[in-house]
GROMACS .gro file of C-alpha atoms in nm:
model
  417
    1UNK     CA    1  -0.011  -0.013  -0.011
    2UNK     CA    2   0.142   0.338  -0.121
    3UNK     CA    3   0.177   0.562   0.205
    4UNK     CA    4   0.269   0.880  -0.068
    5UNK     CA    5  -0.098   1.030   0.011
    6UNK     CA    6  -0.105   1.030   0.330
    7UNK     CA    7   0.257   1.170   0.379
    8UNK     CA    8   0.150   1.455   0.099
    9UNK     CA    9  -0.171   1.503   0.364
   10UNK     CA   10  -0.007   1.562   0.625
   11UNK     CA   11   0.296   1.781   0.445
   12UNK     CA   12  -0.031   2.051   0.328
   13UNK     CA   13  -0.172   2.071   0.742
   14UNK     CA   14   0.112   2.135   0.816
   15UNK     CA   15   0.218   2.413   0.568
   16UNK     CA   16  -0.168   2.520   0.668
   17UNK     CA   17  -0.075   2.536   1.043
   18UNK     CA   18   0.224   2.722   0.924
   19UNK     CA   19   0.104   2.972   0.716
   20UNK     CA   20  -0.160   3.054   0.992
   21UNK     CA   21   0.056   3.076   1.294
   22UNK     CA   22   0.352   3.329   1.107
   23UNK     CA   23   0.080   3.511   0.928
   24UNK     CA   24  -0.225   3.560   1.218
   25UNK     CA   25  -0.179   3.676   1.425
   26UNK     CA   26  -0.509   3.688   1.752
   27UNK     CA   27  -0.621   4.038   1.946
   28UNK     CA   28  -0.659   4.060   2.290
   29UNK     CA   29  -0.823   4.352   2.204
   30UNK     CA   30  -1.240   4.350   2.391
   31UNK     CA   31  -1.461   4.398   2.083
   32UNK     CA   32  -1.807   4.424   2.038
   33UNK     CA   33  -2.023   4.194   1.865
   34UNK     CA   34  -2.109   4.352   1.486
   35UNK     CA   35  -2.448   4.260   1.505
   36UNK     CA   36  -2.518   4.459   1.818
   37UNK     CA   37  -2.475   4.802   1.610
   38UNK     CA   38  -2.643   4.638   1.331
   39UNK     CA   39  -2.353   4.459   1.118
   40UNK     CA   40  -2.225   4.198   0.968
   41UNK     CA   41  -1.924   4.010   1.120
   42UNK     CA   42  -1.964   3.793   0.828
   43UNK     CA   43  -1.939   4.000   0.582
   44UNK     CA   44  -1.650   4.162   0.788
   45UNK     CA   45  -1.413   3.838   0.764
   46UNK     CA   46  -1.512   3.819   0.384
   47UNK     CA   47  -1.259   4.087   0.430
   48UNK     CA   48  -1.067   4.011   0.591
   49UNK     CA   49  -0.981   3.679   0.387
   50UNK     CA   50  -0.974   3.893   0.078
   51UNK     CA   51  -0.678   4.044   0.222
   52UNK     CA   52  -0.545   3.777   0.407
   53UNK     CA   53  -0.551   3.586   0.051
   54UNK     CA   54  -0.293   3.921  -0.063
   55UNK     CA   55  -0.066   3.848   0.184
   56UNK     CA   56  -0.012   3.464   0.140
   57UNK     CA   57   0.034   3.599  -0.257
   58UNK     CA   58   0.287   3.815  -0.119
   59UNK     CA   59   0.183   4.152  -0.283
   60UNK     CA   60   0.181   4.272   0.056
   61UNK     CA   61   0.394   4.225   0.393
   62UNK     CA   62   0.081   4.245   0.662
   63UNK     CA   63  -0.212   4.439   0.684
   64UNK     CA   64  -0.411   4.568   0.937
   65UNK     CA   65  -0.819   4.690   0.971
   66UNK     CA   66  -1.024   4.835   1.260
   67UNK     CA   67  -1.455   4.994   1.251
   68UNK     CA   68  -1.634   5.124   1.502
   69UNK     CA   69  -1.952   5.154   1.572
   70UNK     CA   70  -2.141   5.403   1.763
   71UNK     CA   71  -1.801   5.436   1.943
   72UNK     CA   72  -1.726   5.048   1.995
   73UNK     CA   73  -1.480   4.865   1.835
   74UNK     CA   74  -1.633   4.601   1.648
   75UNK     CA   75  -1.384   4.476   1.414
   76UNK     CA   76  -0.954   4.465   1.453
   77UNK     CA   77  -0.743   4.251   1.223
   78UNK     CA   78  -0.399   4.185   1.167
   79UNK     CA   79  -0.265   3.928   0.911
   80UNK     CA   80   0.123   3.916   0.797
   81UNK     CA   81   0.389   4.033   0.963
   82UNK     CA   82   0.555   4.394   1.070
   83UNK     CA   83   0.963   4.301   0.943
   84UNK     CA   84   0.911   3.944   0.744
   85UNK     CA   85   1.280   3.938   0.763
   86UNK     CA   86   1.256   3.868   1.136
   87UNK     CA   87   0.907   3.675   1.126
   88UNK     CA   88   0.792   3.992   1.309
   89UNK     CA   89   0.442   3.948   1.314
   90UNK     CA   90   0.186   4.288   1.261
   91UNK     CA   91   0.018   4.329   1.630
   92UNK     CA   92  -0.198   4.586   1.776
   93UNK     CA   93   0.104   4.763   1.933
   94UNK     CA   94   0.239   4.792   1.529
   95UNK     CA   95   0.400   5.114   1.471
   96UNK     CA   96   0.322   5.286   1.113
   97UNK     CA   97   0.436   5.539   0.893
   98UNK     CA   98   0.106   5.802   0.828
   99UNK     CA   99   0.303   6.047   0.629
  100UNK     CA  100  -0.076   6.231   0.481
  101UNK     CA  101  -0.271   6.094   0.767
  102UNK     CA  102  -0.038   6.433   0.955
  103UNK     CA  103  -0.221   6.671   0.766
  104UNK     CA  104  -0.639   6.618   0.893
  105UNK     CA  105  -0.400   6.648   1.260
  106UNK     CA  106  -0.220   6.964   1.209
  107UNK     CA  107  -0.504   7.071   1.022
  108UNK     CA  108  -0.726   7.021   1.409
  109UNK     CA  109  -0.394   7.189   1.582
  110UNK     CA  110  -0.446   7.528   1.433
  111UNK     CA  111  -0.873   7.531   1.412
  112UNK     CA  112  -0.765   7.485   1.809
  113UNK     CA  113  -0.529   7.835   1.763
  114UNK     CA  114  -0.839   7.983   1.556
  115UNK     CA  115  -1.046   7.941   1.843
  116UNK     CA  116  -0.799   8.121   2.016
  117UNK     CA  117  -0.883   8.406   1.792
  118UNK     CA  118  -0.503   8.406   1.723
  119UNK     CA  119  -0.612   8.481   1.318
  120UNK     CA  120  -0.830   8.447   1.084
  121UNK     CA  121  -0.888   8.255   0.770
  122UNK     CA  122  -0.920   8.510   0.606
  123UNK     CA  123  -0.603   8.649   0.685
  124UNK     CA  124  -0.312   8.633   0.428
  125UNK     CA  125  -0.018   8.423   0.558
  126UNK     CA  126   0.271   8.675   0.555
  127UNK     CA  127   0.059   8.819   0.835
  128UNK     CA  128   0.195   8.565   1.027
  129UNK     CA  129   0.455   8.489   0.791
  130UNK     CA  130   0.670   8.756   0.595
  131UNK     CA  131   0.847   8.557   0.354
  132UNK     CA  132   0.496   8.451   0.198
  133UNK     CA  133   0.412   8.801   0.033
  134UNK     CA  134   0.472   8.914  -0.281
  135UNK     CA  135   0.434   8.544  -0.455
  136UNK     CA  136   0.496   8.457  -0.783
  137UNK     CA  137   0.313   8.250  -1.005
  138UNK     CA  138   0.426   8.032  -1.302
  139UNK     CA  139   0.238   8.060  -1.602
  140UNK     CA  140   0.267   7.996  -1.952
  141UNK     CA  141   0.688   7.982  -1.925
  142UNK     CA  142   0.756   8.290  -1.736
  143UNK     CA  143   0.698   8.411  -1.394
  144UNK     CA  144   0.381   8.669  -1.279
  145UNK     CA  145   0.367   8.889  -0.948
  146UNK     CA  146   0.098   8.689  -0.804
  147UNK     CA  147  -0.279   8.899  -0.741
  148UNK     CA  148  -0.411   8.749  -0.431
  149UNK     CA  149  -0.229   8.668  -0.171
  150UNK     CA  150  -0.222   8.292   0.007
  151UNK     CA  151  -0.444   8.321   0.247
  152UNK     CA  152  -0.546   8.071   0.542
  153UNK     CA  153  -0.822   7.925   0.471
  154UNK     CA  154  -0.596   7.828   0.101
  155UNK     CA  155  -0.352   7.671   0.306
  156UNK     CA  156  -0.608   7.410   0.443
  157UNK     CA  157  -0.780   7.336   0.126
  158UNK     CA  158  -0.508   7.338  -0.060
  159UNK     CA  159  -0.528   7.646  -0.276
  160UNK     CA  160  -0.240   7.809  -0.221
  161UNK     CA  161  -0.090   7.719  -0.552
  162UNK     CA  162   0.191   7.518  -0.373
  163UNK     CA  163   0.216   7.193  -0.513
  164UNK     CA  164   0.458   6.882  -0.476
  165UNK     CA  165   0.674   6.945  -0.731
  166UNK     CA  166   0.464   6.705  -1.009
  167UNK     CA  167   0.272   6.967  -1.201
  168UNK     CA  168   0.243   6.915  -1.571
  169UNK     CA  169   0.520   7.167  -1.585
  170UNK     CA  170   0.803   7.043  -1.649
  171UNK     CA  171   1.046   7.409  -1.503
  172UNK     CA  172   0.833   7.442  -1.217
  173UNK     CA  173   0.889   7.063  -1.087
  174UNK     CA  174   1.259   7.125  -1.179
  175UNK     CA  175   1.253   7.446  -0.960
  176UNK     CA  176   1.134   7.282  -0.679
  177UNK     CA  177   1.355   6.955  -0.702
  178UNK     CA  178   1.670   7.251  -0.707
  179UNK     CA  179   1.542   7.383  -0.379
  180UNK     CA  180   1.607   7.067  -0.196
  181UNK     CA  181   1.294   7.128   0.058
  182UNK     CA  182   1.442   6.783   0.177
  183UNK     CA  183   1.802   6.895   0.280
  184UNK     CA  184   1.635   7.171   0.535
  185UNK     CA  185   1.690   7.106   0.924
  186UNK     CA  186   1.423   7.298   1.034
  187UNK     CA  187   1.032   7.379   1.009
  188UNK     CA  188   1.199   7.781   0.965
  189UNK     CA  189   1.459   7.648   0.704
  190UNK     CA  190   1.208   7.457   0.494
  191UNK     CA  191   0.961   7.716   0.483
  192UNK     CA  192   1.230   7.992   0.365
  193UNK     CA  193   1.334   7.766   0.109
  194UNK     CA  194   0.982   7.680   0.029
  195UNK     CA  195   0.861   8.024  -0.014
  196UNK     CA  196   1.061   8.155  -0.283
  197UNK     CA  197   0.972   7.914  -0.463
  198UNK     CA  198   0.648   8.012  -0.747
  199UNK     CA  199   0.316   7.905  -0.745
  200UNK     CA  200   0.119   7.706  -0.994
  201UNK     CA  201  -0.137   7.886  -0.997
  202UNK     CA  202  -0.292   8.255  -0.832
  203UNK     CA  203  -0.472   8.150  -0.435
  204UNK     CA  204  -0.795   8.115  -0.435
  205UNK     CA  205  -0.895   8.027  -0.814
  206UNK     CA  206  -0.786   7.616  -0.820
  207UNK     CA  207  -0.724   7.337  -0.619
  208UNK     CA  208  -0.427   7.116  -0.580
  209UNK     CA  209  -0.279   6.921  -0.305
  210UNK     CA  210   0.048   6.984  -0.209
  211UNK     CA  211   0.308   7.181   0.054
  212UNK     CA  212  -0.018   7.400   0.209
  213UNK     CA  213   0.005   7.164   0.519
  214UNK     CA  214   0.376   7.198   0.601
  215UNK     CA  215   0.337   7.581   0.610
  216UNK     CA  216  -0.007   7.430   0.877
  217UNK     CA  217   0.282   7.356   1.049
  218UNK     CA  218   0.488   7.582   1.089
  219UNK     CA  219   0.207   7.808   1.142
  220UNK     CA  220   0.092   7.645   1.455
  221UNK     CA  221   0.496   7.685   1.579
  222UNK     CA  222   0.491   8.096   1.471
  223UNK     CA  223   0.167   8.140   1.669
  224UNK     CA  224   0.167   7.938   1.997
  225UNK     CA  225   0.527   7.978   2.063
  226UNK     CA  226   0.635   7.578   2.058
  227UNK     CA  227   0.763   7.344   1.868
  228UNK     CA  228   0.503   7.159   1.631
  229UNK     CA  229   0.584   6.844   1.836
  230UNK     CA  230   0.592   6.976   2.139
  231UNK     CA  231   0.260   7.180   2.063
  232UNK     CA  232   0.042   6.798   1.964
  233UNK     CA  233   0.168   6.632   2.216
  234UNK     CA  234   0.021   6.914   2.521
  235UNK     CA  235  -0.262   6.971   2.346
  236UNK     CA  236  -0.459   6.627   2.136
  237UNK     CA  237  -0.207   6.367   2.199
  238UNK     CA  238  -0.185   6.345   2.588
  239UNK     CA  239  -0.568   6.442   2.618
  240UNK     CA  240  -0.660   6.222   2.379
  241UNK     CA  241  -0.473   5.913   2.519
  242UNK     CA  242  -0.250   5.887   2.162
  243UNK     CA  243   0.034   5.715   2.417
  244UNK     CA  244   0.259   5.589   2.058
  245UNK     CA  245   0.231   5.884   1.807
  246UNK     CA  246   0.546   6.098   1.758
  247UNK     CA  247   0.762   6.294   1.499
  248UNK     CA  248   1.038   6.081   1.643
  249UNK     CA  249   1.022   5.741   1.806
  250UNK     CA  250   1.179   5.648   2.141
  251UNK     CA  251   1.411   5.409   2.163
  252UNK     CA  252   1.122   5.188   2.363
  253UNK     CA  253   0.935   5.152   2.034
  254UNK     CA  254   1.214   5.117   1.744
  255UNK     CA  255   1.132   4.659   1.797
  256UNK     CA  256   0.756   4.772   1.708
  257UNK     CA  257   0.775   4.990   1.408
  258UNK     CA  258   0.707   4.805   1.066
  259UNK     CA  259   0.952   4.793   0.758
  260UNK     CA  260   0.881   4.967   0.488
  261UNK     CA  261   0.814   4.788   0.165
  262UNK     CA  262   0.817   4.806  -0.201
  263UNK     CA  263   0.684   4.564  -0.479
  264UNK     CA  264   0.803   4.499  -0.851
  265UNK     CA  265   0.546   4.237  -1.070
  266UNK     CA  266   0.832   4.112  -1.149
  267UNK     CA  267   1.034   4.086  -0.843
  268UNK     CA  268   0.804   4.106  -0.517
  269UNK     CA  269   0.832   4.249  -0.280
  270UNK     CA  270   1.172   4.446  -0.105
  271UNK     CA  271   1.271   4.646   0.207
  272UNK     CA  272   1.294   5.017   0.138
  273UNK     CA  273   1.291   5.142   0.471
  274UNK     CA  274   1.435   4.919   0.790
  275UNK     CA  275   1.286   4.878   1.093
  276UNK     CA  276   1.643   5.045   1.309
  277UNK     CA  277   1.766   5.290   0.989
  278UNK     CA  278   1.545   5.512   0.929
  279UNK     CA  279   1.405   5.915   0.945
  280UNK     CA  280   1.258   5.867   1.238
  281UNK     CA  281   1.505   5.678   1.479
  282UNK     CA  282   1.735   5.976   1.409
  283UNK     CA  283   1.675   6.326   1.592
  284UNK     CA  284   1.444   6.477   1.435
  285UNK     CA  285   1.466   6.881   1.379
  286UNK     CA  286   1.201   6.940   1.128
  287UNK     CA  287   0.892   6.844   1.263
  288UNK     CA  288   0.705   6.803   0.909
  289UNK     CA  289   0.364   6.919   0.921
  290UNK     CA  290   0.323   6.739   0.577
  291UNK     CA  291   0.315   6.430   0.687
  292UNK     CA  292   0.598   6.297   0.972
  293UNK     CA  293   0.376   6.152   1.199
  294UNK     CA  294   0.426   5.770   1.333
  295UNK     CA  295   0.105   5.615   1.472
  296UNK     CA  296  -0.088   5.379   1.560
  297UNK     CA  297  -0.469   5.221   1.446
  298UNK     CA  298  -0.582   5.238   1.732
  299UNK     CA  299  -0.429   5.593   1.835
  300UNK     CA  300  -0.533   5.688   1.497
  301UNK     CA  301  -0.880   5.549   1.623
  302UNK     CA  302  -0.879   5.813   1.898
  303UNK     CA  303  -0.858   6.097   1.604
  304UNK     CA  304  -1.149   5.979   1.448
  305UNK     CA  305  -1.355   5.943   1.714
  306UNK     CA  306  -1.354   6.279   1.847
  307UNK     CA  307  -1.382   6.388   1.494
  308UNK     CA  308  -1.731   6.157   1.470
  309UNK     CA  309  -1.793   6.343   1.854
  310UNK     CA  310  -1.787   6.683   1.720
  311UNK     CA  311  -1.491   6.788   1.898
  312UNK     CA  312  -1.461   6.500   2.236
  313UNK     CA  313  -1.322   6.201   2.344
  314UNK     CA  314  -1.350   6.065   2.674
  315UNK     CA  315  -1.457   6.361   2.794
  316UNK     CA  316  -1.232   6.526   2.703
  317UNK     CA  317  -1.287   6.867   2.446
  318UNK     CA  318  -1.053   6.889   2.148
  319UNK     CA  319  -1.243   7.115   1.939
  320UNK     CA  320  -1.552   7.312   1.948
  321UNK     CA  321  -1.846   7.122   1.766
  322UNK     CA  322  -1.885   7.452   1.555
  323UNK     CA  323  -1.563   7.491   1.449
  324UNK     CA  324  -1.548   7.015   1.389
  325UNK     CA  325  -1.828   7.172   1.175
  326UNK     CA  326  -1.691   7.430   1.014
  327UNK     CA  327  -1.402   7.193   0.887
  328UNK     CA  328  -1.597   6.894   0.753
  329UNK     CA  329  -1.853   7.144   0.522
  330UNK     CA  330  -1.718   7.173   0.128
  331UNK     CA  331  -1.521   7.475   0.120
  332UNK     CA  332  -1.389   7.423  -0.262
  333UNK     CA  333  -1.739   7.526  -0.426
  334UNK     CA  334  -1.691   7.712  -0.746
  335UNK     CA  335  -1.310   7.664  -0.729
  336UNK     CA  336  -1.213   7.463  -0.998
  337UNK     CA  337  -0.975   7.178  -1.011
  338UNK     CA  338  -0.678   7.097  -1.195
  339UNK     CA  339  -0.647   6.808  -1.373
  340UNK     CA  340  -0.297   6.692  -1.230
  341UNK     CA  341  -0.131   6.369  -1.088
  342UNK     CA  342  -0.237   6.478  -0.711
  343UNK     CA  343  -0.637   6.542  -0.748
  344UNK     CA  344  -0.958   6.507  -0.648
  345UNK     CA  345  -1.202   6.276  -0.821
  346UNK     CA  346  -1.389   6.545  -1.042
  347UNK     CA  347  -1.759   6.461  -0.905
  348UNK     CA  348  -1.768   6.314  -0.666
  349UNK     CA  349  -1.563   6.438  -0.377
  350UNK     CA  350  -1.482   6.796  -0.209
  351UNK     CA  351  -1.213   6.908   0.063
  352UNK     CA  352  -1.340   7.069   0.395
  353UNK     CA  353  -1.013   7.196   0.596
  354UNK     CA  354  -0.794   6.934   0.632
  355UNK     CA  355  -1.030   6.653   0.515
  356UNK     CA  356  -1.177   6.491   0.162
  357UNK     CA  357  -1.551   6.475   0.160
  358UNK     CA  358  -1.695   6.250  -0.054
  359UNK     CA  359  -2.068   6.347  -0.170
  360UNK     CA  360  -1.987   6.746  -0.098
  361UNK     CA  361  -2.227   6.965  -0.020
  362UNK     CA  362  -2.187   7.312   0.015
  363UNK     CA  363  -2.513   7.356   0.247
  364UNK     CA  364  -2.517   7.118   0.470
  365UNK     CA  365  -2.207   6.897   0.656
  366UNK     CA  366  -2.136   6.548   0.435
  367UNK     CA  367  -2.149   6.215   0.529
  368UNK     CA  368  -1.803   6.069   0.499
  369UNK     CA  369  -1.453   6.221   0.512
  370UNK     CA  370  -1.120   6.148   0.563
  371UNK     CA  371  -0.743   6.107   0.449
  372UNK     CA  372  -0.458   5.876   0.337
  373UNK     CA  373  -0.134   5.814   0.345
  374UNK     CA  374   0.197   5.782   0.060
  375UNK     CA  375   0.193   5.399   0.193
  376UNK     CA  376  -0.131   5.285   0.162
  377UNK     CA  377  -0.293   5.420   0.530
  378UNK     CA  378  -0.623   5.488   0.469
  379UNK     CA  379  -0.901   5.615   0.723
  380UNK     CA  380  -1.312   5.717   0.710
  381UNK     CA  381  -1.523   5.900   0.912
  382UNK     CA  382  -1.890   5.775   0.767
  383UNK     CA  383  -2.118   6.047   0.993
  384UNK     CA  384  -2.502   5.982   0.882
  385UNK     CA  385  -2.428   5.593   1.025
  386UNK     CA  386  -2.213   5.659   1.286
  387UNK     CA  387  -1.881   5.470   1.190
  388UNK     CA  388  -1.507   5.482   1.164
  389UNK     CA  389  -1.295   5.251   0.924
  390UNK     CA  390  -0.877   5.273   0.932
  391UNK     CA  391  -0.660   5.056   0.694
  392UNK     CA  392  -0.302   5.028   0.804
  393UNK     CA  393   0.014   4.875   0.560
  394UNK     CA  394   0.337   4.988   0.455
  395UNK     CA  395   0.362   4.986   0.120
  396UNK     CA  396   0.471   5.176  -0.257
  397UNK     CA  397   0.326   5.167  -0.456
  398UNK     CA  398  -0.022   5.003  -0.348
  399UNK     CA  399  -0.303   5.180  -0.556
  400UNK     CA  400  -0.294   4.855  -0.793
  401UNK     CA  401  -0.428   4.659  -0.476
  402UNK     CA  402  -0.703   4.923  -0.450
  403UNK     CA  403  -0.766   4.807  -0.110
  404UNK     CA  404  -0.891   5.192   0.000
  405UNK     CA  405  -1.195   5.138  -0.228
  406UNK     CA  406  -1.211   4.692  -0.098
  407UNK     CA  407  -1.256   4.857   0.208
  408UNK     CA  408  -1.510   5.123   0.176
  409UNK     CA  409  -1.719   4.800  -0.048
  410UNK     CA  410  -1.699   4.558   0.260
  411UNK     CA  411  -1.789   4.802   0.551
  412UNK     CA  412  -2.071   4.980   0.341
  413UNK     CA  413  -2.144   4.546   0.223
  414UNK     CA  414  -2.139   4.515   0.592
  415UNK     CA  415  -2.390   4.766   0.741
  416UNK     CA  416  -2.737   4.550   0.827
  417UNK     CA  417  -2.923   4.873   0.873
   0.00000   0.00000   0.00000
């Protein structure tokens, strides 16, 4: 009698057990049953299975997702690795680069100072940052003096004229590259370099995602007298209990930091930034308001819940209700949108003060808003359905996987009512 089939079955069972134990990480978090808040646990499980297959196929190192409804954590899933080479699994303590998910936090910080009367939204920023007076605009291969000043509201809604230096104008892109903004050691030095660059268009005439929130971060420093790091720690993170959100990783948290991965169809996953040798573990002196933070899924859930609660969390008020409502209105009504590489989807989104908005309308609060980060991190807050959902990966590029749309579809399908 042949023993090859039983042996093959045993090998297969061992392989399945290996995949499960190396990729799946049970959570110690207390979860509320999805059905108790009118969500389908089976639908959320289908989402998990879909995402797990991508990890098993080595298209992702790991993925973490979380869903809250009515203030209850109903779903938290970690699958795959924070560090493939060290065989370190993702878990709820894993710390991620959140890049542009820094922007909503810095926008909240600036609006706290708005509440204190430190500025008006219509104020020209050169009132506080004189470097930005007499700006120039690049147009038709020539430079012109800007006819309009950049206002604070233009920074918050990305109508300032600043881009990321990846516009349709090669000469403008060359000037951004030559400015070598990344070499700046402080926010002040960064702003001095940035203010010498021409704008892509007249302020308040177009929309272009770019470096505006970096300027917001420096404005927080100037208006508060604190570094952006100290301001966020004192006025947001400590109040919300966001203990693992930093510009610079403390030494005792480096082992929790995720490795950054790249992916190519020809070669698969590869390391692009290690756990222990990166900008977050070195001494940070430039606190990048547009993308410098690292955080955990649980920390960012607290920030989102504060926004959903109209400015409060666990009895602590971060912003007034009217200020949150102001931030969540579409402020792009009537503003033409430039057709560039980084743009809002035409006809299906607006922009508030720090948040992208789905289903934009000028005269009512919007229903779903959020933003994402450069290596695939993503959050959405659904005010109508009292929902928050977050996805964390560390992959560049990431858009080929369509994870954000997939999560949105799965979460929406899971709603029973």
